[in-house]
Coordinates of C-alpha atoms in Angstrom, one line a residue:
M265 CA 61.3 19.7 -91.6
P266 CA 62.6 23.3 -90.9
E267 CA 66.1 23.6 -89.5
A268 CA 66.4 24.6 -85.8
T269 CA 67.5 28.1 -84.9
P270 CA 70.7 28.4 -82.9
D271 CA 68.7 29.1 -79.8
Q272 CA 66.5 26.0 -80.4
A273 CA 69.7 23.9 -80.9
A274 CA 71.3 25.3 -77.7
E275 CA 68.1 24.5 -75.8
W276 CA 68.0 21.0 -77.2
V277 CA 71.6 20.3 -76.2
A278 CA 71.1 21.8 -72.7
R279 CA 68.1 19.6 -72.1
A280 CA 70.0 16.5 -73.4
V281 CA 72.9 17.3 -71.1
E282 CA 70.6 17.9 -68.1
L283 CA 68.9 14.5 -68.7
Q284 CA 72.4 12.9 -69.1
E285 CA 71.5 11.6 -72.5
I286 CA 74.7 12.7 -74.1
V287 CA 78.2 11.2 -73.6
L288 CA 81.3 13.1 -74.5
W289 CA 84.6 11.4 -75.1
E290 CA 87.7 13.5 -74.3
D291 CA 91.4 13.1 -74.9
N292 CA 93.5 15.2 -72.5
G293 CA 90.5 17.3 -71.7
V294 CA 89.6 18.0 -75.4
P295 CA 86.3 16.7 -76.7
V296 CA 86.9 14.3 -79.5
A297 CA 83.6 12.4 -80.0
C298 CA 80.1 12.3 -78.7
A299 CA 76.9 10.2 -78.8
K300 CA 73.4 10.3 -77.4
R301 CA 71.0 7.7 -76.1
A302 CA 67.5 8.0 -77.3
R303 CA 64.1 6.3 -77.6
P304 CA 64.3 4.0 -74.6
T305 CA 61.7 1.3 -74.3
Q306 CA 61.4 -1.5 -71.7
N307 CA 63.9 -3.6 -73.5
S308 CA 65.9 -1.4 -75.9
I309 CA 67.6 1.9 -76.4
T310 CA 69.0 3.7 -79.4
V311 CA 72.5 5.1 -79.8
S312 CA 72.3 8.2 -82.0
F313 CA 74.1 11.4 -82.9
V314 CA 77.5 9.8 -83.0
Y315 CA 79.9 12.6 -84.1
T316 CA 83.6 13.1 -84.3
P317 CA 85.0 16.5 -85.3
P318 CA 87.0 16.3 -88.5
E319 CA 90.3 17.0 -86.8
S320 CA 89.7 14.1 -84.4
R321 CA 88.7 11.5 -87.0
R322 CA 90.7 8.3 -87.9
K323 CA 92.1 8.0 -84.4
G324 CA 89.7 5.4 -83.0
Y325 CA 87.7 7.7 -80.8
A326 CA 84.2 7.0 -82.3
R327 CA 84.9 3.2 -82.3
T328 CA 85.9 3.3 -78.6
L329 CA 83.1 5.6 -77.6
V330 CA 80.4 3.6 -79.4
A331 CA 81.7 0.3 -78.0
D332 CA 82.0 1.7 -74.4
F333 CA 78.7 3.5 -74.5
S334 CA 76.8 0.5 -75.9
K335 CA 78.3 -1.8 -73.3
D336 CA 77.2 0.6 -70.5
L337 CA 73.6 0.8 -72.0
L338 CA 73.5 -3.0 -72.2
S339 CA 73.7 -3.2 -68.5
D340 CA 70.2 -1.7 -68.4
Y341 CA 68.7 -2.8 -71.7
Q342 CA 68.4 -6.1 -73.5
F343 CA 69.6 -4.6 -76.8
C344 CA 70.9 -1.4 -78.4
M345 CA 69.9 -0.1 -81.8
L346 CA 71.9 2.3 -83.9
Y347 CA 70.7 4.1 -87.0
T348 CA 73.3 4.8 -89.6
D349 CA 73.8 6.2 -93.1
M350 CA 74.4 3.0 -95.2
M351 CA 76.3 5.2 -97.7
N352 CA 79.0 5.9 -95.1
P353 CA 81.3 2.9 -95.3
T354 CA 83.6 4.2 -92.5
S355 CA 81.0 4.4 -89.8
N356 CA 79.3 1.2 -90.9
K357 CA 82.6 -0.7 -90.7
I358 CA 83.2 0.7 -87.2
Y359 CA 79.7 -0.2 -86.0
Q360 CA 80.0 -3.8 -87.3
E361 CA 83.4 -4.2 -85.7
V362 CA 82.0 -3.3 -82.3
G363 CA 79.1 -5.8 -82.7
Y364 CA 76.2 -4.0 -84.5
R365 CA 74.6 -5.8 -87.5
K366 CA 72.3 -4.6 -90.1
I367 CA 68.7 -5.8 -89.5
A368 CA 66.6 -3.4 -91.7
D369 CA 66.5 -0.4 -94.0
S370 CA 64.4 2.6 -93.1
A371 CA 63.3 5.7 -95.0
Q372 CA 62.4 9.2 -93.9
L373 CA 59.3 10.6 -95.6
G374 CA 58.1 14.2 -95.6
F375 CA 54.6 15.4 -96.4
E376 CA 53.5 18.8 -97.5
A377 CA 50.0 20.3 -97.1
R378 CA 48.0 20.7 -100.2
D379 CA 46.2 24.0 -100.8

């Protein structure tokens, strides 16, 4: 999959903000973590794009954001899903501590056209 251009990325972010899909966690007016809701169905929603800038890591921001955001989403949905990189022990520990549990592995496949 080709990388997005800066203009495409800015357009994507602007649309997600307009649709109120992104939450931003701030500390004294400074953004310290963010997450996005995605793929809603009748019963579920996915938490995605959890990110904390390097200078704001190891302060509990992501843990608090994911816990609070998930709790808010559960007022409208029966359950939340969260995809994570199983090779990242820090984020996986945080997600388990706030109530997420591993239920399956997934893989991303890419296909190229043959000549």
